[in-house]
XYZ file of C-alpha atoms in Angstrom:
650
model
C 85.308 -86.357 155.394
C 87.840 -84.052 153.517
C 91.621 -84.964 154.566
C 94.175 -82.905 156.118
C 95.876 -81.631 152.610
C 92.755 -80.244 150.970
C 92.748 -76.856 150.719
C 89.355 -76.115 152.312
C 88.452 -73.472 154.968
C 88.231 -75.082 158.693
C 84.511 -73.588 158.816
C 83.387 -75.344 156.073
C 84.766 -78.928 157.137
C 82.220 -78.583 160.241
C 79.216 -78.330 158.592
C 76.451 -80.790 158.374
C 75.818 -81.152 154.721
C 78.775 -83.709 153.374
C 79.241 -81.393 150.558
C 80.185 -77.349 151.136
C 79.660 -76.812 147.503
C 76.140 -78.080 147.857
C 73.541 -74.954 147.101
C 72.060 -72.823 149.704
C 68.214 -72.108 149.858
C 67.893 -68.073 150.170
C 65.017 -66.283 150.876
C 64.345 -63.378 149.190
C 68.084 -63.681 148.083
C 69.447 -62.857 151.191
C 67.932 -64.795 154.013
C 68.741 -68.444 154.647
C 67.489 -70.772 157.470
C 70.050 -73.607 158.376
C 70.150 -76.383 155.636
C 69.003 -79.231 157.763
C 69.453 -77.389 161.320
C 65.810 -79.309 162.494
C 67.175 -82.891 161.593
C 69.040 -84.991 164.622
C 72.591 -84.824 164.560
C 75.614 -86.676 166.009
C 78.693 -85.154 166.990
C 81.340 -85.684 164.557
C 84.705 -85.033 166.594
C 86.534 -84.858 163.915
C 84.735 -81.801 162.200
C 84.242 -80.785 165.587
C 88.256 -80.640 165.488
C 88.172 -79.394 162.246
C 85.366 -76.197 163.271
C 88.204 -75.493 166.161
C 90.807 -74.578 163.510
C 92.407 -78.011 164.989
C 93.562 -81.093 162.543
C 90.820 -83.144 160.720
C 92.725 -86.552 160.799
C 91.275 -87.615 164.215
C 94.011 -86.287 166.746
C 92.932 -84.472 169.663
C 93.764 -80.562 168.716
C 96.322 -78.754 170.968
C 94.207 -76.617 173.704
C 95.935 -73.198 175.106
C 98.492 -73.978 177.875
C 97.887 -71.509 180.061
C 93.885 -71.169 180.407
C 94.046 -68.355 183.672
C 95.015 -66.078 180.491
C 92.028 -64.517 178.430
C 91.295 -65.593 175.058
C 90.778 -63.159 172.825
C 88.212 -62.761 169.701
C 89.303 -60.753 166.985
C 86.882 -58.261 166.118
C 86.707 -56.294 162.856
C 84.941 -53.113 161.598
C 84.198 -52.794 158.180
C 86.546 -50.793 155.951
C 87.154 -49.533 152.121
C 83.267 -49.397 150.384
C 81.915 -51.699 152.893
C 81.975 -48.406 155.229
C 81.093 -45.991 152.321
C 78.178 -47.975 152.201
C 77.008 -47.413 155.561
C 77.740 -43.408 155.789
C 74.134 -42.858 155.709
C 73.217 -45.225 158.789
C 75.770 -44.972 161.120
C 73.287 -46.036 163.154
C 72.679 -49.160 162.165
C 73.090 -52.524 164.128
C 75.081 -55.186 161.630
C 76.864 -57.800 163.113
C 78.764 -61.181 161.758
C 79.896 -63.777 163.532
C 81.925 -66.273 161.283
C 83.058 -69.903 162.609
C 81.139 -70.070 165.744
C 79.821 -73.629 167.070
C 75.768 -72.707 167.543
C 74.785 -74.213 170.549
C 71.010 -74.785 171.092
C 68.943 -76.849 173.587
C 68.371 -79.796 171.047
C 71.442 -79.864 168.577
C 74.783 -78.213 168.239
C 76.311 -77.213 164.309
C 79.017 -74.749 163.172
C 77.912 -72.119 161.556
C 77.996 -68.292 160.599
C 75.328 -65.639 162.186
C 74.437 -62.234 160.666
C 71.980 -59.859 162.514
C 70.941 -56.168 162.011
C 68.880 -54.318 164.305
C 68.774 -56.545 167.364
C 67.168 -59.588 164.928
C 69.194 -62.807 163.921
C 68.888 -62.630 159.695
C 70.678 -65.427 158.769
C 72.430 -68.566 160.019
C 74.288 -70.601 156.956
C 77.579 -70.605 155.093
C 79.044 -68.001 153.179
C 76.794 -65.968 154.033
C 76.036 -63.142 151.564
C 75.970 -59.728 153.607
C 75.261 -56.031 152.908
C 78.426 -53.598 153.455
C 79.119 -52.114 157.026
C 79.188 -55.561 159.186
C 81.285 -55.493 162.136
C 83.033 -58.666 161.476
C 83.899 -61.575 164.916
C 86.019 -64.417 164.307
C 84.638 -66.808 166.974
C 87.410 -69.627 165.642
C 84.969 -72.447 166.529
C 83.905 -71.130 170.193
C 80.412 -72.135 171.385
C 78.177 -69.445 170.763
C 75.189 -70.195 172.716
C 71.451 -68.030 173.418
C 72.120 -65.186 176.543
C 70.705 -66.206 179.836
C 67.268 -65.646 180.911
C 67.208 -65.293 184.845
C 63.996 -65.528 185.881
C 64.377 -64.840 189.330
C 65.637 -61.172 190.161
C 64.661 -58.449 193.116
C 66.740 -55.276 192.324
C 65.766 -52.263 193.801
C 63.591 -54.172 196.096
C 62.128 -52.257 198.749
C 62.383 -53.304 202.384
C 61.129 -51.333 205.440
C 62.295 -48.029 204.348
C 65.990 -49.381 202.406
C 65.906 -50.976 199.380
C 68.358 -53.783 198.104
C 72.053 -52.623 196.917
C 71.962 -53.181 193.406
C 69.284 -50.777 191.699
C 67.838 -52.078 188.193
C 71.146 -50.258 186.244
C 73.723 -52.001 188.672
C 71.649 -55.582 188.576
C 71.509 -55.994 184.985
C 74.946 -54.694 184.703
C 76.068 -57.720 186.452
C 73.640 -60.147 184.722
C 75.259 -58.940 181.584
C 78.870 -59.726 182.967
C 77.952 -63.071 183.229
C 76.415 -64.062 180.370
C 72.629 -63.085 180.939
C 70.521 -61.172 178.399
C 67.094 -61.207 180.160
C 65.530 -61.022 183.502
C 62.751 -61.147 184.987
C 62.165 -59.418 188.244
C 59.428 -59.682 191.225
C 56.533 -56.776 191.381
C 56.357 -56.941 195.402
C 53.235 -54.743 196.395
C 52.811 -53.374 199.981
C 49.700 -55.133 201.440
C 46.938 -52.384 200.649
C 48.489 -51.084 197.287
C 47.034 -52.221 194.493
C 48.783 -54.592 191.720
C 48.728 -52.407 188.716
C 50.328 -49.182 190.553
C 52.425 -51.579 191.588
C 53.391 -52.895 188.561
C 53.681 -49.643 187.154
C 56.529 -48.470 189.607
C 58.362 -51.163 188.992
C 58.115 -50.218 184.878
C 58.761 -47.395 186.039
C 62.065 -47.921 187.768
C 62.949 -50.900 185.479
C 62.519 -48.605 182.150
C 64.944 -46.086 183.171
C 67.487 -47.979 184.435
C 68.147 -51.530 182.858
C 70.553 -52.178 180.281
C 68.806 -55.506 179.478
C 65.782 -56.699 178.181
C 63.881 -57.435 181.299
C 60.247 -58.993 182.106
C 58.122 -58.582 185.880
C 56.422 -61.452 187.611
C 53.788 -59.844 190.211
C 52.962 -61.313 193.817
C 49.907 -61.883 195.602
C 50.555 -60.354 198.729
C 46.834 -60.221 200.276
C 43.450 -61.913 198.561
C 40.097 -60.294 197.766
C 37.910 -59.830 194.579
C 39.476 -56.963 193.970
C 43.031 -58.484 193.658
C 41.475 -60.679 191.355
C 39.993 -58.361 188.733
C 43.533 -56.513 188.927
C 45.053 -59.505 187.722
C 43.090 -59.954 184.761
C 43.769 -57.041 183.846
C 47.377 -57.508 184.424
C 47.537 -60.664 182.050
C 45.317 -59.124 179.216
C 46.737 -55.399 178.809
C 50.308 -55.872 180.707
C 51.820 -58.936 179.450
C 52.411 -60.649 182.615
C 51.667 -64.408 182.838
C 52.821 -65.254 186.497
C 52.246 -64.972 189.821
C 53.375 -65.486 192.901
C 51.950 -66.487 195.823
C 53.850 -67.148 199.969
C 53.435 -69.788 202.143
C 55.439 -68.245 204.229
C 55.796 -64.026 206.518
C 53.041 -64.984 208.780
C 51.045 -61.724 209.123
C 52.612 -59.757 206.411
C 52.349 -61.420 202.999
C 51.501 -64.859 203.991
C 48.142 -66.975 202.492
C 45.904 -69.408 204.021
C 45.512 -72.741 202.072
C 41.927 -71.840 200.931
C 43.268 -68.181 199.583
C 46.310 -70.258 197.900
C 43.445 -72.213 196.526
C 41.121 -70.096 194.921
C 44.249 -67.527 193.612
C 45.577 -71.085 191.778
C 41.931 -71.638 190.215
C 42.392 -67.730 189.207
C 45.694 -68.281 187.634
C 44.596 -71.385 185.960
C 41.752 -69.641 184.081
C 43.710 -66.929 183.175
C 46.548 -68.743 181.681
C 49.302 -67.936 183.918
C 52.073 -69.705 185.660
C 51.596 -69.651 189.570
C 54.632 -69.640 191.611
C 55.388 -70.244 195.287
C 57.289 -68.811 198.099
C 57.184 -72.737 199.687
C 57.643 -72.431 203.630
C 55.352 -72.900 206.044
C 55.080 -69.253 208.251
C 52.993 -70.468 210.550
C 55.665 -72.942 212.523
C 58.644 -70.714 211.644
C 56.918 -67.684 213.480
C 56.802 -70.267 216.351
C 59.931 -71.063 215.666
C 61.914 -67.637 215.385
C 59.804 -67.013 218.758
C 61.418 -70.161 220.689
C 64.786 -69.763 219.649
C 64.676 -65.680 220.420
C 63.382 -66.648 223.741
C 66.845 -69.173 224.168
C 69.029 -65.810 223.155
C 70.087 -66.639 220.050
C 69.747 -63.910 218.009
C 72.364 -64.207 215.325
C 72.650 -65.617 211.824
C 72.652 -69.039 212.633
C 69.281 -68.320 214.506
C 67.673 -67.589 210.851
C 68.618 -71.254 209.492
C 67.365 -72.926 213.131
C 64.128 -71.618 213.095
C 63.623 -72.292 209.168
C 64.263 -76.222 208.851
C 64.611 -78.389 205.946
C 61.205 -80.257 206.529
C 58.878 -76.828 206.591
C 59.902 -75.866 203.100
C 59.589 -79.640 202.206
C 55.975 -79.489 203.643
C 55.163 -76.771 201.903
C 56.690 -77.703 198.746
C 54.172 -81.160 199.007
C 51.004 -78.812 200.372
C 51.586 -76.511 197.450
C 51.412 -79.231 195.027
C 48.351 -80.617 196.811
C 46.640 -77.655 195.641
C 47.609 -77.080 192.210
C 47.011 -80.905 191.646
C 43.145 -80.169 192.901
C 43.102 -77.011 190.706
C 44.970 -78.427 187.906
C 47.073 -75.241 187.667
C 50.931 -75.685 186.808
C 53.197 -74.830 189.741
C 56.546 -73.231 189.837
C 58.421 -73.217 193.171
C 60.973 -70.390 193.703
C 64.204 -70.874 195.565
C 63.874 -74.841 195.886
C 67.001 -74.921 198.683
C 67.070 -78.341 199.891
C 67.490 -81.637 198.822
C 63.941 -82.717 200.264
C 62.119 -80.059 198.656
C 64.052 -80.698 195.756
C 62.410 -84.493 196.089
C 59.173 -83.514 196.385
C 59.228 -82.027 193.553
C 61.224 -84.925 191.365
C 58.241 -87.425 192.989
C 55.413 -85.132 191.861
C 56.919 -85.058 188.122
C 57.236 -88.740 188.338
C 53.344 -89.056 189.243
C 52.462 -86.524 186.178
C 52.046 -83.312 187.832
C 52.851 -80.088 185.944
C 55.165 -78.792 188.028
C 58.823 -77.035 187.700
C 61.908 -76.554 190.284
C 63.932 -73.620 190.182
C 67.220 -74.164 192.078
C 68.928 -70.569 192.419
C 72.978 -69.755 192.165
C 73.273 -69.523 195.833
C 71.820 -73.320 196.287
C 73.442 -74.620 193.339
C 77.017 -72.768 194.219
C 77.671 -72.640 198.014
C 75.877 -74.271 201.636
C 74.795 -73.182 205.086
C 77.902 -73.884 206.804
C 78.815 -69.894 207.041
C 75.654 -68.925 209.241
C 78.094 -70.324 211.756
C 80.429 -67.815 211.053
C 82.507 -66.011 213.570
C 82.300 -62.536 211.489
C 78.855 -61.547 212.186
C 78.750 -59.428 208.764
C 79.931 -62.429 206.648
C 77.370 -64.791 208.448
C 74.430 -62.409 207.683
C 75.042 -61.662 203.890
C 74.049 -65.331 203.321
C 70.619 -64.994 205.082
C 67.948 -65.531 202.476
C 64.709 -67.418 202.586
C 64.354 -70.447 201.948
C 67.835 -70.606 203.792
C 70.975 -71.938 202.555
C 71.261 -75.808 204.027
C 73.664 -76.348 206.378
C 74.404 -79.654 204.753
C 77.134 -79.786 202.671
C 76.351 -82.204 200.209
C 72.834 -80.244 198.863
C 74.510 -78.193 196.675
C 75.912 -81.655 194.806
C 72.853 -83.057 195.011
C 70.300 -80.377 193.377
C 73.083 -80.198 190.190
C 72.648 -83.356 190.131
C 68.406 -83.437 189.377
C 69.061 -80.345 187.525
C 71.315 -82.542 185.226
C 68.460 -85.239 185.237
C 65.353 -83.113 184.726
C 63.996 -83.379 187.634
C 64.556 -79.596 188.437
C 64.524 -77.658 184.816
C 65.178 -73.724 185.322
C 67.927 -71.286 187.567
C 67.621 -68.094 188.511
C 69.841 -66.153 191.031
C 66.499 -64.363 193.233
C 69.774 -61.393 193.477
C 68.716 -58.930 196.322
C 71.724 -58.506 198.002
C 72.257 -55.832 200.874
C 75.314 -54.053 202.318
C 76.561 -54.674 205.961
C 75.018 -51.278 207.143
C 71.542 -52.422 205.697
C 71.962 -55.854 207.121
C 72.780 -54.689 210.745
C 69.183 -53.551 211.489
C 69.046 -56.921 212.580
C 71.919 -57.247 214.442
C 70.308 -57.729 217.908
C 67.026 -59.942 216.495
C 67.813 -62.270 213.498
C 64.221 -62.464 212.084
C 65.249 -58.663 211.392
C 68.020 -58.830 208.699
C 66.753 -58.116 205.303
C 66.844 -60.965 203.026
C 68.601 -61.883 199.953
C 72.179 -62.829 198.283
C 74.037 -62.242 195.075
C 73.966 -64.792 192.300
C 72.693 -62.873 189.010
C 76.594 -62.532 187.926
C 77.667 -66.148 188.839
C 74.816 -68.052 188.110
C 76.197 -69.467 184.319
C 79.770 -69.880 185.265
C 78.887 -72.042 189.014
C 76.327 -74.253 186.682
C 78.759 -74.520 183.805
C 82.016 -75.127 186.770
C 79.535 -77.455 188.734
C 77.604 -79.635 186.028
C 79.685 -79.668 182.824
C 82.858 -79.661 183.787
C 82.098 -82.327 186.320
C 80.280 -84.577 183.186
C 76.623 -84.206 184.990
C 75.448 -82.396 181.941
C 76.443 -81.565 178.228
C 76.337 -77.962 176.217
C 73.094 -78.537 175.658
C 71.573 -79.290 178.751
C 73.236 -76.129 179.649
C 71.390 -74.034 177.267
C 68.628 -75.551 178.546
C 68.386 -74.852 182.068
C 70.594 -70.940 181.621
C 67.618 -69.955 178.748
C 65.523 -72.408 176.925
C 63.339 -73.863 179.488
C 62.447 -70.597 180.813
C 61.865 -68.944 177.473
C 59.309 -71.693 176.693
C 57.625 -71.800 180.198
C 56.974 -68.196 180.512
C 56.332 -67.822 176.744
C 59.163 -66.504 175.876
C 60.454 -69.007 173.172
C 61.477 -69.039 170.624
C 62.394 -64.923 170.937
C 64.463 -65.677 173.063
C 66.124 -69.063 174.920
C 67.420 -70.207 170.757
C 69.602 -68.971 167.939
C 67.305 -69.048 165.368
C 66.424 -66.945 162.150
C 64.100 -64.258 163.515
C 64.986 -64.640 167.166
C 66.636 -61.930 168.741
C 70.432 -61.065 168.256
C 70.804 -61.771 172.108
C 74.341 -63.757 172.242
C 76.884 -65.299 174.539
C 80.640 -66.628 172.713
C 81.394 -68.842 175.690
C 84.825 -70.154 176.652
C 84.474 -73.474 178.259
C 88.145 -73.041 179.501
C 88.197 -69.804 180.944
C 89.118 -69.464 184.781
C 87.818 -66.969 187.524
C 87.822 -66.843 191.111
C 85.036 -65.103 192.266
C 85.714 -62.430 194.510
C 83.852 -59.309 195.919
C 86.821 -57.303 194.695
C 86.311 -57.704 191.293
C 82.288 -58.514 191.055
C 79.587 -56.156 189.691
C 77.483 -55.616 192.953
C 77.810 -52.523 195.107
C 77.524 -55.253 198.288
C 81.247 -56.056 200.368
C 80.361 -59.503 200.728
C 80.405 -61.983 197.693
C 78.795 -65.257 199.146
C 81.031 -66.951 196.465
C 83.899 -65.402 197.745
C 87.146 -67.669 196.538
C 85.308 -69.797 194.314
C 87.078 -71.206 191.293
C 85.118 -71.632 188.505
C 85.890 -72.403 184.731
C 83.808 -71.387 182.142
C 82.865 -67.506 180.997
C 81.580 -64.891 178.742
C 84.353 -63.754 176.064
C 81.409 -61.893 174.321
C 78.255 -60.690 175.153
C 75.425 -59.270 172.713
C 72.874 -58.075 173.602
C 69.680 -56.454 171.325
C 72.295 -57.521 168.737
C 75.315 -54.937 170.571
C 78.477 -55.953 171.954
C 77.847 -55.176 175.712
C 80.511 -57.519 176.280
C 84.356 -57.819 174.878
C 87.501 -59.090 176.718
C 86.301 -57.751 180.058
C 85.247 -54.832 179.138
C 81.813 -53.891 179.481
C 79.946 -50.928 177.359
C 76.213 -50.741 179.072
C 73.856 -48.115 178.679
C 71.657 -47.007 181.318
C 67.824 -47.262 180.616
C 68.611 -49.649 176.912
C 66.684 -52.362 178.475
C 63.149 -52.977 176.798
C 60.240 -54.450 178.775
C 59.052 -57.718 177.151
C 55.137 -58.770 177.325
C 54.600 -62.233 177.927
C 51.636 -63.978 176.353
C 49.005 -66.573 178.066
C 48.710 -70.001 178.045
C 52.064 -71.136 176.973
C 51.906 -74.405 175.142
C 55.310 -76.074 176.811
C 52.867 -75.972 180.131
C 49.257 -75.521 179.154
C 49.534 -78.089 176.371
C 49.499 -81.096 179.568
C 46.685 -78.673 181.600
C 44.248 -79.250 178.703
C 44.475 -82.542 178.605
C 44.746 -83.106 182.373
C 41.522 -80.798 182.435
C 39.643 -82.999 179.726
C 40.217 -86.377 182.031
C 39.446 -84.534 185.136
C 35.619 -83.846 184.363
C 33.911 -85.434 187.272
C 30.474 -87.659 186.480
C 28.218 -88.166 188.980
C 26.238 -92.198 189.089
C 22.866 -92.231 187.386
C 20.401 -93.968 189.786
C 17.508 -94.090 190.700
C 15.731 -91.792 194.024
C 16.019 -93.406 197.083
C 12.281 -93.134 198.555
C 13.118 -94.849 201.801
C 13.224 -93.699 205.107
C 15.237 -90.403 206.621
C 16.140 -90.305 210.093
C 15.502 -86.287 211.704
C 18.560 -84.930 212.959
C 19.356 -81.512 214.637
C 22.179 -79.747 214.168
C 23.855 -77.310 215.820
C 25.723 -75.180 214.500
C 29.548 -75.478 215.508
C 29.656 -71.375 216.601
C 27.341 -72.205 219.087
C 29.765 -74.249 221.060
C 32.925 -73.181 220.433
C 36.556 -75.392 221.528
C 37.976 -74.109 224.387
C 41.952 -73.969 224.179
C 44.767 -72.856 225.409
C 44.552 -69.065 224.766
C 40.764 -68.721 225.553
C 39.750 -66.738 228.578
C 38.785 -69.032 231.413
C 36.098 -66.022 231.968
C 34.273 -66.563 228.528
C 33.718 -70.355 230.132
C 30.944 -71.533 232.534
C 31.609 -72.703 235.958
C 30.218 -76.270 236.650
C 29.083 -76.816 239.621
C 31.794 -79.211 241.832
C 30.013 -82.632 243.139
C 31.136 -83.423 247.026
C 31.760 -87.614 246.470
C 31.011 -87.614 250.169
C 27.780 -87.121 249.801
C 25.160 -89.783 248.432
C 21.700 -88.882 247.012
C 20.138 -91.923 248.370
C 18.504 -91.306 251.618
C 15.570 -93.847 253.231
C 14.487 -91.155 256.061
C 11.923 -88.711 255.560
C 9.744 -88.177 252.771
C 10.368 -90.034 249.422
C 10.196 -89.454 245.617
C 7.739 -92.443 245.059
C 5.524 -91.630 248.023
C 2.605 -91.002 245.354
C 3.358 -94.328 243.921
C 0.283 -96.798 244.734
C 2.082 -99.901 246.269
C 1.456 -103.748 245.968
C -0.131 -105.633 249.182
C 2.401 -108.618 248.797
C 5.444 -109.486 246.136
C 6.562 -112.837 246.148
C 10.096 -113.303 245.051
C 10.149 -116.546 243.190
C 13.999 -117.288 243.272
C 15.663 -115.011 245.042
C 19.136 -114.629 245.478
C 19.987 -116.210 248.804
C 17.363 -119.259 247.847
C 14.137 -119.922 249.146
C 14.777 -119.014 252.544
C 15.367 -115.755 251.614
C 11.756 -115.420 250.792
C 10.155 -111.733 251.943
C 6.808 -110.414 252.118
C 7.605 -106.668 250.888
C 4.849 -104.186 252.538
């Protein structure tokens, strides 16, 4: 460790290798991979301190006073022949960032970044650059991968409206916050096939995102046809996930034995199947009862969806992908019982994953209650927010753990107007909440601030995990040579209080209205572009590229395989049992059918009514046995009443 008097740049004392002289490897002279960036490192505080621009002798560096101020990053364009350099390629992408703390899933290490054309070049020391760079000092900021939410509905369409935020005003936001990439849901209208589907949403999503975006599709009705479309989805499309709901009974809902053979589908193809987990059948009962009782507000929408029928589901849909052996991602896991279902499946070894959302993660149920009618519906979304306050504690805490691994924000919100179609009949109101701008600052304010998870784990859960589960990785979810220049300088000390006022969303309501946070964005890059710079954002409408998503992802199909190699079920050799084989007749069970409740009493036969009064024993008149010869004399050896008893029948 180099003392305090040595004349050595503060980058350099942070660096792994013990010796900043030591030489580089290069690649073709001018690309270098990180010197040691795959070994296991421990945090050295003091170069830690020393990467800051802090003091190397052990004391804890002075931190800025007043945090509710933003820190700037100083950032430089080239001048003098760097810039005569470039005259011919003005444009052309080159970006440095010098003194940044990389901050991956695995490891974190101070070092500098170059990238040109939306591609990370190098990562390494001194890094030896060609002219034209626009130069940012990240004095020893975390600079960690941009945030993959994979859980988006923007311009989603909804009985004749569609959602407030279109693709441009979604991703927008997502960029605000810290997100590069999302992926949004293909809904198709039962009767409209998957591909024309898919290709409106491409459609839609092409012309209007400003991020790099991806499309899940869902299974909205089941026949053979649906299945060859999806086929053809994963092999020419790029999409490796689908969706399937337990839940919106007579609109999108599945039985169990559709849910089962679209899982076997899924599995053969290679793709991730996901799950809307309620059960529709007893919330349609339930939405009826509590209608019928006049409530017909807000608070009706959380009564008639309770925390056990998205637990139930949660278990049933993990029934089936166990008995499939198809990996399983639930959507919107809302409540701390789902959210144990899932942590007990893991446990027992099934390939499943739990994706908490912002709302969840940020906020509770409490507000259906709320007197404003308009402030009680913008938080109606299904699953619904739980009404008990200590959830949202709870699911940070087993996303900490690892016993829920990815967030998304499932953003759909709707304005009041929208919203009010439903403001006689609860099960009306459209669906959905904000989150897509939050999400990284509530789980960075909620888990690492609070000490439930480090830098790391935050990486992991914002990017990584979802980059490697939907084959993504290592494109994007890492900082790596060859990755793409997708970027976030984060300020760990940053405040905001979230407010509709100020957010990105066209909505009036912000369901984290007055929310504190700490933690933010000081710079955003994204496809290696500063979208992103001391507020300020510079978006372009229709920038966003669609990215294909391979098959069979090895972070998931990797434990399928070998799952699918134990699984292979043997029958007992024996020998033929040549024995006897009783005749049975069966009938079939059509021919007799259960009467209930809701059959017509006129599809049932009368039976004839018995009169008890009446006996069919009679001694008078002609008798059934008449033809029967009878026996001169019976003797009755020992009858009843003993031998006096003794008759002579005639």
């Amino acid at each position: 460790m180099s003392t305090a008097g040595e004349e050595v740049p503060a980058f350099f004392k942070s660096m792994g290798s013990d010796s900043p002289a030591r030489p580089r490897q290069k690649f073709c002279g001018m690309f270098c991979p990180v010197e040691g960036s795959s070994d296991s490192k421990t945090l050295d505080f003091d170069a830690l301190s020393a990467c800051r621009g802090g003091r190397s002798d052990g004391r804890v560096i002075d931190r800025q006073t007043d945090i509710t101020q933003p820190r700037k990053v100083e950032i430089r364009e080239s001048t003098g022949k760097e810039a005569l350099q470039n005259l011919d390629d003005k444009r052309s992408d080159r970006l440095l960032i010098k003194g940044g703390k990389i901050v991956n899933d695995d490891q974190s290490f101070c070092a500098d970044i170059y990238m040109e054309d939306g591609v990370i070049k190098q990562i390494g020391e001194n890094l030896i650059v060609p002219g034209g760079v626009k130069t940012i000092d990240a004095h020893g900021r975390m600079l960690m991968p941009g945030g993959i939410d994979v859980h988006t509905r923007f311009q989603m369409p909804d009985r004749g409206m569609v959602s407030a935020d279109d693709f441009y005003q979604g991703t927008k936001a997502a960029l605000s916050g810290g997100t590069t990439m999302i992926i949004d849901h293909v809904v198709p209208e039962p009767g409209i096939s998957l591909i024309s589907s898919f290709e409106q949403w491409r459609e839609w999503a092409d012309s209007k995102s400003c991020c790099d975006y991806s499309l899940h599709v869902d299974i909205t009705e089941w026949h053979k046809g649906i299945q060859e479309e999806m086929e053809a989805l994963v092999k020419d499309h790029g999409v490796n996930s689908f969706l399937v709901y337990l839940a919106y009974k007579d609109i999108f809902q599945l039985t169990d034995a559709q849910v089962y053979e679209v899982f076997s589908v899924i599995r053969d193809l290679g793709a991730i199947a996901q799950v809307h987990a309620e059960n529709g059948d007893i919330v349609a009962e339930e939405q009826r009862r509590i209608l019928e009782q006049g409530i017909t507000g807000p608070e009706g929408h959380v009564l008639s969806r309770p925390e056990e029928v998205e637990a139930e589901a949660v278990n049933r849909s993990v029934t089936v992908a166990n008995q499939t052996n198809c990996p399983l991602y639930v959507t919107k896991v809302m409540s701390k019982s789902a959210a144990d279902v899932i942590a007990q499946a893991r446990k027992k070894g099934t390939v499943v994953y739990g994706e908490p959302i912002t709302a969840s993660l940020g906020t509770d149920g409490s507000h259906y209650w709320s007197k404003n009618w308009a402030k009680a519906a913008a938080f109606v979304t299904s699953p619904p927010l739980s009404p008990d306050p200590t959830t949202p504690d709870y699911l940070n805490s087993l996303l900490s753990c690892g016993d829920l691994q990815v967030t998304g924000s499932a953003h759909c919100p709707f304005n009041t107007a929208q919203r009010a179609v439903g403001k006689d009949d609860f099960s009306l109101i459209p669906e959905g909440v904000n989150g897509t701008e939050e999400r990284m600052s509530i789980i960075w304010d909620k888990c690492v601030v609070t000490g439930k998870m480090d830098e790391n784990q935050f990486v992991a859960v914002t990017s990584t995990n979802a980059a490697k589960i939907f084959n993504l990785y290592p494109r994007k979810g890492r900082i790596a040579v060859g990755s793409d220049a997708d970027l976030v300088l984060w300020d760990p000390d940053m405040t905001k209080i979230i407010s509709a006022k100020s957010h990105n969303s066209t909505v009036e309501y912000n369901i984290f209205e007055g929310t504190e946070v700490r933690g933010g964005p000081l710079v955003v890059i994204s496809q290696g572009k500063i979208v992103l710079e001391e507020g300020n954002l510079h978006t372009t409408e229709g920038s966003g590229r669609y990215v294909a998503r391979k098959p069979f992802p090895d972070y998931v199909y990797k434990r399928i395989k070998a799952r699918s190699r134990l699984a292979e079920l043997r029958g007992v050799p024996r020998g033929l049992y040549d024995g006897p084989v009783c005749e049975v007749s069966v009938t079939p069970k059509a021919m007799t059918p259960a009467s209930s409740a809701k059959t017509s009493p006129a599809k049932q036969p009368n039976q004839p009514v018995r009169n008890l009064h009446q006996s069919g024993f009679s001694l008078s008149g002609a008798q059934v046995d008449d033809n029967i010869p009878r026996r001169n004399t019976q003797r009755i050896v020992a009858p009843p009443g003993g031998r006096a008893n003794i008759t002579s029948l005639g």
